[in-house]
Coordinates of C-alpha atoms in Angstrom, one line a residue:
M9 CA 0.1 -0.5 -0.2
K10 CA 1.2 3.6 -0.8
N11 CA 2.3 6.5 1.4
L12 CA -0.6 9.0 1.8
A13 CA 2.4 11.1 2.2
Q14 CA 4.0 10.6 -0.3
S15 CA 1.6 10.6 -3.2
N16 CA 0.8 13.4 -5.8
Y17 CA -3.1 13.0 -6.9
S18 CA -3.0 10.2 -8.9
S19 CA -1.0 7.7 -6.5
A20 CA -3.6 9.0 -3.7
L21 CA -6.7 8.2 -5.9
E22 CA -5.5 4.7 -6.9
T23 CA -4.6 4.7 -3.3
V24 CA -7.9 5.2 -2.1
R25 CA -9.7 3.3 -4.6
E26 CA -7.4 -0.2 -2.8
L27 CA -9.1 0.6 0.6
K28 CA -12.6 1.3 -0.4
A29 CA -12.6 -2.1 -2.1
K30 CA -10.4 -3.7 1.0
Y31 CA -13.5 -2.0 3.2
G32 CA -16.1 -2.8 1.3
N33 CA -19.9 -1.1 2.2
T34 CA -18.7 0.7 5.4
W35 CA -16.5 3.1 3.4
G36 CA -19.4 3.7 1.0
A37 CA -19.6 7.2 1.4
I38 CA -15.5 7.8 0.8
D39 CA -14.9 9.4 -2.8
P40 CA -11.9 9.0 -4.0
K41 CA -11.7 11.9 -6.0
N42 CA -12.2 13.7 -2.9
A43 CA -9.9 12.0 -0.4
A44 CA -6.8 12.7 -3.3
R45 CA -7.8 16.2 -3.5
M46 CA -7.4 16.6 0.4
V47 CA -4.3 14.6 0.2
T48 CA -3.0 16.6 -2.6
Q49 CA -3.7 19.9 -0.2
N50 CA -1.8 19.2 2.2
R51 CA 1.2 18.2 1.2
F52 CA 3.3 17.7 4.5
K53 CA 2.1 15.5 7.3
T54 CA 4.4 16.6 10.1
G55 CA 6.8 19.4 10.9
L56 CA 9.4 16.6 10.4
D57 CA 8.2 16.5 6.8
I58 CA 8.8 20.1 6.4
A59 CA 12.3 19.9 7.7
K60 CA 13.4 17.5 5.8
Y61 CA 12.1 19.0 2.7
T62 CA 13.5 22.4 3.5
A63 CA 17.0 21.3 5.1
K64 CA 17.4 19.7 1.5
I65 CA 16.7 23.2 -0.4
M66 CA 18.8 25.1 1.7
R67 CA 21.2 22.3 1.5
E68 CA 21.6 22.5 -2.4
D69 CA 21.1 26.8 -2.4
M70 CA 24.3 27.0 -0.5
A71 CA 26.0 24.4 -3.3
A72 CA 24.6 27.0 -5.9
Y73 CA 25.9 30.1 -3.7
D74 CA 29.1 28.1 -3.5
A75 CA 29.4 27.9 -7.5
D76 CA 28.0 31.3 -8.0
S77 CA 27.7 34.2 -5.1
S78 CA 24.4 36.4 -6.4
Q79 CA 22.2 32.6 -5.6
Y80 CA 22.2 34.3 -2.6
T81 CA 19.2 33.8 -0.7
Q82 CA 16.8 35.9 1.8
S83 CA 13.7 36.3 4.6
L84 CA 12.2 38.5 6.8
G85 CA 11.3 38.0 10.6
C86 CA 7.9 37.4 10.7
W87 CA 6.3 37.2 14.3
H88 CA 2.7 35.4 13.6
G89 CA 1.4 32.7 11.3
F90 CA -0.6 34.8 8.9
V91 CA 2.0 37.4 8.9
A92 CA 3.9 34.9 7.5
Q93 CA 2.0 33.1 4.9
Q94 CA 1.0 37.1 3.4
K95 CA 4.8 36.6 3.2
M96 CA 4.7 33.8 0.8
I97 CA 1.1 34.4 -0.9
S98 CA 3.2 37.5 -2.2
V99 CA 6.3 36.1 -3.1
K100 CA 4.5 33.3 -5.1
K101 CA 2.7 36.3 -6.7
H102 CA 5.0 38.7 -7.4
Y103 CA 7.9 36.2 -8.7
N104 CA 5.9 33.2 -9.5
T105 CA 8.6 31.1 -7.6
T106 CA 9.5 31.1 -3.9
S107 CA 13.2 30.3 -4.2
K108 CA 15.7 31.4 -2.6
R109 CA 12.7 33.2 -0.5
Y110 CA 13.0 31.9 3.6
L111 CA 11.3 32.8 6.8
Y112 CA 13.4 33.9 10.1
L113 CA 11.7 33.2 13.1
S114 CA 13.3 36.3 15.4
G115 CA 13.8 35.5 19.0
W116 CA 13.3 39.3 20.0
M117 CA 10.1 39.4 18.7
V118 CA 9.1 36.3 20.1
A119 CA 10.4 37.7 23.5
A120 CA 8.4 41.0 22.5
L121 CA 5.5 39.7 21.2
R122 CA 4.9 36.4 22.0
S123 CA 4.7 36.0 25.7
E124 CA 2.3 35.0 27.6
F125 CA 4.6 37.8 30.7
G126 CA 3.7 40.5 27.8
P127 CA 6.0 42.3 26.2
L128 CA 9.6 41.6 27.4
P129 CA 13.1 42.7 25.9
D130 CA 15.5 40.5 24.3
Q131 CA 17.3 38.7 26.6
S132 CA 16.0 34.9 26.5
M133 CA 13.6 35.8 29.3
H134 CA 10.4 34.1 27.4
E135 CA 8.7 31.3 27.8
K136 CA 11.2 29.0 25.3
T137 CA 8.2 26.6 24.4
A138 CA 6.7 29.8 22.8
V139 CA 9.6 28.9 19.9
P140 CA 8.5 26.0 19.2
S141 CA 5.0 27.3 19.0
L142 CA 5.6 29.9 16.5
I143 CA 7.2 27.4 14.6
A144 CA 4.3 25.4 14.5
E145 CA 2.1 28.2 14.1
I146 CA 3.7 29.8 10.9
Y147 CA 3.9 26.3 9.1
D148 CA 0.3 25.8 9.6
F149 CA -0.9 29.0 8.0
L150 CA 1.8 28.1 4.9
R151 CA -0.1 24.8 4.6
Q152 CA -3.5 26.4 4.8
A153 CA -2.7 29.0 1.9
D154 CA -1.5 25.8 0.1
A155 CA -4.9 24.3 0.5
I156 CA -6.4 27.1 -0.6
E157 CA -4.6 27.9 -4.0
L158 CA -4.7 24.4 -4.6
N159 CA -8.6 24.4 -3.7
D160 CA -9.4 27.2 -5.9
L161 CA -7.5 25.5 -8.5
F162 CA -9.6 22.1 -8.4
R163 CA -13.1 24.0 -8.1
R164 CA -11.8 25.8 -11.7
L165 CA -10.8 22.4 -12.6
E166 CA -14.2 21.3 -12.6
E167 CA -16.1 23.8 -13.2
G168 CA -13.6 23.3 -16.8
E169 CA -11.0 25.3 -17.0
D170 CA -7.5 23.9 -18.6
V171 CA -5.2 23.7 -14.5
Q172 CA -4.5 20.8 -14.5
D173 CA -0.7 21.2 -14.7
Q174 CA -0.8 24.1 -12.4
I175 CA -1.7 21.2 -10.3
D176 CA 0.5 19.4 -10.8
N177 CA 3.6 21.7 -10.6
F178 CA 1.9 23.2 -8.1
E179 CA 4.6 25.2 -5.7
T180 CA 4.4 24.8 -2.0
H181 CA 4.5 28.2 0.1
V182 CA 6.3 26.3 2.8
V183 CA 10.0 27.4 2.8
P184 CA 12.6 26.8 5.1
I185 CA 12.5 28.5 8.4
I186 CA 16.3 30.2 10.4
A187 CA 14.8 29.9 13.5
D188 CA 16.6 31.6 16.5
I189 CA 17.5 29.8 19.6
D190 CA 19.4 32.8 21.3
A191 CA 21.8 31.3 23.7
G192 CA 20.5 27.8 23.8
F193 CA 18.0 28.0 27.4
G194 CA 20.3 26.6 29.6
N195 CA 22.8 24.2 29.3
E196 CA 23.7 21.8 26.3
E197 CA 20.8 19.4 28.0
A198 CA 18.9 22.2 27.8
T199 CA 19.6 23.1 23.9
Y200 CA 19.2 19.3 22.9
L201 CA 15.9 19.6 23.9
L202 CA 14.7 22.3 22.6
T203 CA 16.0 22.3 19.8
K204 CA 14.1 19.0 19.1
K205 CA 10.6 20.6 19.5
M206 CA 12.2 23.0 17.2
I207 CA 12.4 20.6 14.1
Q208 CA 9.4 18.0 15.0
A209 CA 7.8 22.0 14.4
G210 CA 9.6 22.2 11.3
A211 CA 12.9 24.4 11.6
C212 CA 15.5 22.9 9.6
A213 CA 17.9 25.4 10.6
I214 CA 18.9 26.3 13.9
Q215 CA 20.6 29.8 14.5
I216 CA 22.4 29.5 18.4
E217 CA 24.6 32.8 19.7
N218 CA 27.9 32.4 21.6
Q219 CA 26.5 34.2 24.8
V220 CA 26.4 33.3 28.4
S221 CA 22.2 32.1 28.4
D222 CA 21.0 33.2 32.0
A223 CA 23.3 37.1 31.1
K224 CA 22.2 36.9 26.9
Q225 CA 21.6 40.2 25.0
C226 CA 20.0 41.5 22.3
G227 CA 23.1 41.5 19.6
H228 CA 22.7 45.5 18.8
Q229 CA 22.3 45.9 23.0
D230 CA 25.5 47.0 25.7
G231 CA 26.7 44.4 28.1
K232 CA 26.6 40.6 26.7
V233 CA 29.0 38.1 28.1
T234 CA 30.7 35.2 25.5
V235 CA 31.4 31.9 27.1
P236 CA 34.7 29.6 25.9
H237 CA 34.6 27.7 22.8
E238 CA 34.3 24.3 24.5
D239 CA 31.0 25.8 25.8
F240 CA 29.6 26.2 22.6
I241 CA 30.8 23.7 21.1
A242 CA 28.8 21.7 23.9
K243 CA 25.1 23.4 22.3
L244 CA 26.5 23.0 18.3
N245 CA 26.6 18.8 18.6
A246 CA 23.7 18.8 21.0
I247 CA 22.1 20.5 18.0
R248 CA 23.9 17.9 15.3
Y249 CA 22.5 15.0 17.8
A250 CA 19.0 16.6 17.4
F251 CA 19.3 16.7 14.0
L252 CA 19.9 13.8 13.5
E253 CA 18.4 11.7 16.3
L254 CA 14.6 12.7 14.4
G255 CA 15.9 11.9 11.3
V256 CA 17.4 15.5 9.7
D257 CA 20.2 14.6 8.3
E258 CA 20.7 18.2 6.6
G259 CA 19.5 20.4 8.9
I260 CA 21.6 23.8 9.6
I261 CA 23.3 25.1 11.5
V262 CA 23.7 28.8 12.1
A263 CA 26.3 29.8 14.7
R264 CA 26.7 33.4 16.2
T265 CA 29.0 35.3 17.7
D266 CA 28.1 38.6 19.6
S267 CA 32.2 38.9 19.8
E268 CA 32.9 41.8 18.6
G269 CA 30.5 44.2 20.1
A270 CA 31.4 41.7 23.1
G271 CA 34.1 42.9 26.1
L272 CA 33.1 41.0 28.8
T273 CA 33.4 36.6 29.9
Q274 CA 32.2 34.7 32.1
K275 CA 34.2 31.8 32.3
L276 CA 38.1 30.9 32.6
P277 CA 38.6 28.4 31.3
V278 CA 41.4 25.3 31.6
S279 CA 43.6 24.4 29.4
Q280 CA 45.5 21.3 29.0
T281 CA 47.9 21.9 26.4
P282 CA 49.6 24.9 25.1
G283 CA 47.5 26.9 22.8
D284 CA 45.1 24.7 22.6
L285 CA 41.2 26.5 22.7
A286 CA 41.2 27.4 26.1
S287 CA 44.5 29.4 25.9
Q288 CA 43.6 31.2 23.0
Y289 CA 40.7 32.3 24.6
L290 CA 42.6 32.7 27.6
N291 CA 44.9 35.1 25.9
F292 CA 42.1 37.6 25.0
V293 CA 41.2 38.0 28.8
E294 CA 42.9 41.7 30.1
C295 CA 45.2 40.9 32.8
E296 CA 47.9 43.0 34.8
E297 CA 51.0 41.6 35.6
I298 CA 51.8 40.9 39.6
S299 CA 53.5 39.9 42.0
M300 CA 52.9 37.6 44.4
V301 CA 53.3 40.0 47.8
E302 CA 50.7 41.9 46.3
V303 CA 48.5 38.8 45.8
S304 CA 45.2 38.7 48.2
D305 CA 43.5 35.7 49.5
N306 CA 41.3 33.9 46.7
E307 CA 42.2 36.0 44.7
V308 CA 42.5 33.8 40.7
L309 CA 46.5 33.8 38.7
L310 CA 47.6 33.3 34.8
K311 CA 50.8 32.9 34.3
R312 CA 51.1 34.2 30.8
E313 CA 55.2 34.1 28.8
G314 CA 56.5 33.1 32.0
K315 CA 55.1 36.5 34.2
L316 CA 52.3 36.2 37.0
M317 CA 49.4 38.1 35.8
R318 CA 46.1 38.7 37.1
P319 CA 42.7 38.8 35.5
V320 CA 40.9 42.0 35.5
R321 CA 37.9 41.6 37.0
L322 CA 34.5 42.9 37.4
P323 CA 32.6 43.8 41.3
N324 CA 30.0 40.9 39.5
G325 CA 32.6 38.4 38.8
L326 CA 33.2 39.1 35.3
Y327 CA 36.4 39.1 33.6
K328 CA 37.1 41.5 30.9
F329 CA 38.4 41.1 27.4
K330 CA 41.5 43.3 26.3
E331 CA 40.8 46.6 24.2
G332 CA 40.4 45.8 20.4
S333 CA 41.0 42.5 20.2
N334 CA 37.4 41.6 19.3
I335 CA 37.5 41.3 15.9
D336 CA 40.5 38.7 16.2
R337 CA 37.8 36.8 18.3
V338 CA 35.6 37.2 15.8
V339 CA 37.8 35.2 13.3
L340 CA 38.6 32.5 16.2
D341 CA 34.8 32.3 17.0
C342 CA 33.9 31.6 13.3
I343 CA 36.3 29.3 12.5
T344 CA 35.9 27.3 15.5
S345 CA 32.1 27.1 14.9
L346 CA 33.2 25.9 11.3
Q347 CA 35.3 23.2 12.0
N348 CA 32.6 22.1 14.9
G349 CA 29.8 21.3 13.2
A350 CA 28.6 24.5 12.4
D351 CA 27.6 25.3 8.4
L352 CA 26.6 29.1 8.6
L353 CA 27.9 32.1 10.1
W354 CA 26.5 34.9 11.6
I355 CA 28.6 37.7 12.7
E356 CA 26.6 40.6 14.6
T357 CA 28.5 44.5 13.3
P358 CA 27.5 47.9 14.7
T359 CA 27.3 49.2 11.2
P360 CA 26.4 47.5 8.0
N361 CA 29.6 47.9 6.3
V362 CA 30.7 45.5 3.6
E363 CA 34.3 46.9 3.7
Q364 CA 33.9 46.0 7.0
I365 CA 32.2 42.6 7.2
A366 CA 34.9 41.5 4.5
H367 CA 37.7 41.9 6.5
M368 CA 36.4 39.4 9.0
V369 CA 34.7 37.0 6.3
N370 CA 38.1 36.9 4.6
R371 CA 40.5 36.0 7.4
V372 CA 38.1 33.6 8.0
K373 CA 38.3 33.0 4.3
E374 CA 42.3 32.0 4.4
V375 CA 41.3 28.9 6.6
I376 CA 37.7 27.9 5.8
P377 CA 37.2 29.2 1.6
N378 CA 33.5 27.7 1.2
A379 CA 32.8 29.9 4.7
K380 CA 29.4 31.7 4.6
L381 CA 27.5 34.4 6.6
V382 CA 23.8 34.6 7.3
Y383 CA 23.5 38.6 7.9
N384 CA 21.1 40.5 9.4
N385 CA 20.5 43.7 7.8
S386 CA 18.8 45.0 10.9
P387 CA 16.1 48.0 11.8
S388 CA 18.6 48.5 15.1
F389 CA 20.9 50.1 12.1
N390 CA 19.9 53.9 11.2
W391 CA 20.9 53.0 7.6
T392 CA 20.0 56.6 6.6
L393 CA 22.8 57.8 8.8
N394 CA 25.1 54.8 8.2
F395 CA 25.1 54.9 3.7
R396 CA 25.1 59.0 3.7
N397 CA 28.4 58.9 6.2
Q398 CA 30.2 56.5 3.8
A399 CA 28.8 58.4 0.9
F400 CA 29.9 61.6 2.3
E401 CA 33.4 60.1 2.5
E402 CA 33.9 58.6 -0.7
M403 CA 32.8 61.9 -2.1
L404 CA 34.6 63.3 0.1
A405 CA 37.9 61.3 -1.2
E406 CA 37.0 61.8 -4.6
G407 CA 37.4 66.3 -3.9
E408 CA 34.2 66.9 -4.2
N409 CA 33.2 70.4 -2.6
M410 CA 31.1 68.4 1.0
T411 CA 30.8 72.2 2.3
A412 CA 26.9 71.8 1.5
Y413 CA 26.6 69.8 3.9
D414 CA 26.4 69.9 7.2
R415 CA 28.4 66.2 9.1
N416 CA 26.5 66.2 12.0
N417 CA 23.0 66.5 10.3
L418 CA 23.0 64.0 7.1
M419 CA 19.5 63.1 8.3
D420 CA 18.2 66.0 8.0
S421 CA 15.2 66.3 4.8
Q422 CA 17.2 68.8 3.5
Y423 CA 19.6 66.3 1.8
D424 CA 16.4 64.4 0.2
G425 CA 17.1 64.3 -2.6
S426 CA 20.7 65.3 -2.9
E427 CA 23.6 63.4 -4.8
L428 CA 24.4 62.7 -1.5
C429 CA 21.0 61.3 -1.0
H430 CA 21.4 59.5 -4.2
R431 CA 24.7 57.4 -3.7
A432 CA 23.6 56.3 -0.7
D433 CA 20.3 54.8 -1.3
E434 CA 22.0 53.3 -4.9
K435 CA 24.3 51.7 -1.8
I436 CA 21.6 50.3 0.2
K437 CA 20.1 49.0 -2.5
T438 CA 22.9 47.1 -3.5
F439 CA 23.8 46.9 -0.3
Q440 CA 22.4 42.5 -0.6
I441 CA 24.3 42.2 -3.4
D442 CA 27.4 43.7 -2.5
A443 CA 28.0 41.8 0.8
A444 CA 27.4 38.6 -1.4
R445 CA 29.9 39.1 -3.7
E446 CA 32.6 40.5 -1.4
A447 CA 31.6 39.3 2.3
G448 CA 30.2 35.9 1.8
V449 CA 27.2 36.8 2.8
F450 CA 25.0 33.6 1.7
H451 CA 21.7 35.0 3.0
H452 CA 20.0 37.7 4.3
L453 CA 17.7 38.5 6.5
I454 CA 15.6 41.5 8.3
T455 CA 14.5 40.6 11.9
L456 CA 11.9 42.7 12.9
P457 CA 10.6 44.1 9.2
T458 CA 6.7 43.3 10.1
Y459 CA 7.4 45.0 14.1
H460 CA 8.1 48.1 12.2
T461 CA 5.3 47.7 9.6
T462 CA 2.7 47.0 11.5
A463 CA 3.2 50.0 14.2
L464 CA 3.5 53.1 11.0
H465 CA 0.2 50.8 9.6
M466 CA -1.6 51.4 12.2
N467 CA 0.1 54.8 13.2
D468 CA -1.0 55.7 9.8
L469 CA -4.4 54.0 9.6
T470 CA -5.2 55.7 12.8
K471 CA -4.4 59.3 12.2
G472 CA -6.6 59.1 9.7
Y473 CA -9.5 57.4 11.1
F474 CA -10.0 58.8 13.9
G475 CA -9.3 62.6 12.3
E476 CA -11.4 64.2 9.5
D477 CA -10.9 61.4 6.9
G478 CA -12.9 58.8 9.1
M479 CA -13.7 55.3 7.1
L480 CA -12.2 56.9 4.1
A481 CA -8.8 56.4 5.3
Y482 CA -9.3 52.7 5.3
V483 CA -11.1 52.6 2.2
K484 CA -8.5 54.3 0.5
G485 CA -5.6 53.3 2.4
V486 CA -5.9 49.3 2.9
Q487 CA -9.1 47.6 1.1
R488 CA -8.9 50.0 -2.2
Q489 CA -5.2 49.4 -2.1
E490 CA -6.0 45.9 -1.8
I491 CA -8.5 45.8 -4.2
R492 CA -6.0 47.5 -6.9
K493 CA -3.0 45.0 -5.7
G494 CA -4.4 42.2 -5.3
V495 CA -3.6 41.4 -1.8
S496 CA -5.2 37.5 -1.2
C497 CA -6.9 38.6 2.0
V498 CA -9.0 41.2 0.8
K499 CA -11.7 38.1 0.5
H500 CA -10.9 37.6 4.4
Q501 CA -13.0 35.1 4.6
R502 CA -11.7 32.7 1.8
M503 CA -8.7 33.3 3.2
A504 CA -9.8 32.1 6.7
G505 CA -10.7 29.2 5.1
S506 CA -14.6 29.3 4.2
N507 CA -14.7 28.5 0.8
L508 CA -12.2 24.9 1.5
G509 CA -14.5 24.7 4.2
D510 CA -17.5 24.5 2.4
D511 CA -16.0 21.9 0.3
H512 CA -14.8 19.9 2.6
K513 CA -18.5 19.9 4.4
T514 CA -20.0 18.9 0.6
F515 CA -17.1 16.1 1.0
F516 CA -18.6 15.2 4.4
A517 CA -22.6 15.9 4.3
G518 CA -23.3 16.1 0.5
D519 CA -26.7 17.7 -0.1
N520 CA -27.1 17.8 3.8
A521 CA -23.7 20.5 3.8
L522 CA -24.4 23.9 5.6
K523 CA -22.7 25.9 3.3
A524 CA -21.1 29.3 3.8
G525 CA -20.9 30.9 0.0
G526 CA -24.1 31.3 -0.9
S527 CA -26.1 34.5 -2.8
K528 CA -25.8 36.7 1.2
N529 CA -22.2 36.3 1.2
T530 CA -20.9 40.3 1.2
S531 CA -18.1 38.4 0.2
N532 CA -19.2 38.2 -3.6
Q533 CA -18.8 42.1 -4.0
F534 CA -15.3 41.5 -4.5
E535 CA -15.7 39.5 -7.6
A536 CA -12.5 36.8 -8.1
K537 CA -12.5 38.3 -11.5
E538 CA -11.7 41.8 -10.4
I539 CA -8.7 40.8 -7.8
K540 CA -7.5 38.4 -10.3
A541 CA -6.9 41.0 -13.1
A542 CA -5.8 43.3 -10.4
A543 CA -3.2 40.8 -9.7
V544 CA -2.2 40.6 -12.6

């Protein structure tokens, strides 16, 4: 008997017919065509099916990027399944394929928007279970998008349209998720257990950072504390074991280093042999030379180059790294991670500067030539100001007269439309292409775009709706735009599964089905042909 989860429509049809023959009259009301249609509309039966499928996609995309750096990938962070669904529906509508477009699950947005404690800062204080729950939610919505679109195609097929090829070659909305596990939410066993839940929910790529779990900070804030390499490697191993245990052999590990902006460590590792990882880590710790007569009781001391040294320790017990050691630490973090099971790197940087990123990545590539980055095109950067500063420096170096610009006020709107603005905006526009080519960036993501777009759109709608425009603010700014642009959820009943449910009820109850899609359904005011034409 064939496995329904791996069947296309025709093989599913054959399977159900065989089952009907086996079970006889008790299955008399089951229509094989309807059952096969439902099987086709639900390609992925479990989160593990999704994780295996999407891991293979990522591996193929990584190989394609190695051969051609223009083949980079992209994603946007989504904080709800509906947001992810509408993103992928829009991707398919505008580009006719989901190829090389992923989803990103941000721990920051889980903390800020999905915790039962209410809005929280990005410090791993939210429930760890919220992360796999959001992954599962996202894939529920993406599978629903598949079912809704395929259901529409089957309806059109029944009405005589020639859409069989579209059904046979249907491209799923299900794409890879890169999922943020923060610093692992505890020790390596805790990391392993949470990773399993994330994989079972559908995640094929787990991103983990080298901060201390109980002192984790947002990568764009101060006060970051990193762990010795041995501790981080143990967590990389935990993630790999979780992938292997669950049969996701091609699972992806993204190793994130926060060392560029981190100046503290919680632990001093034990060096076993000269020059080992622990020794290299200890060499970055800031120390002061000291004699035995100056040593107090219970002090921690190191021997360095034949001298007695006292690590600089803060009142809270944390140790300081040497000033200026951050880039060397980043490079060692990256090399060590790739040599110990990581597949991709993530380097948090203070600004989006291609040359600065490339400087670090090229040092890594001297040891590991195919090193690749996942890069955060973060909203924590002031992109306009950063790139106007870069353009200012370039124009100055070219001998341009820059007296018309106030270097301390380049964000001023008076410079919008200036040569400086045009240069800066062009650099922002090509940033992803340039970074993919010059700085080894395989995947570009924006962590928090849908957090900001939600706030922006609510600001604009609120201003108009509660002001003089009243209902026109919604109609002109939202609904009319949805209709003109062919946005799928303008028919929100259909998007929530009303048509799909009507068809299912017909399968189940026949003529007795109580359906929502009759003549009195006000969604009929939005003609399908009008929406379709607008989309085209």
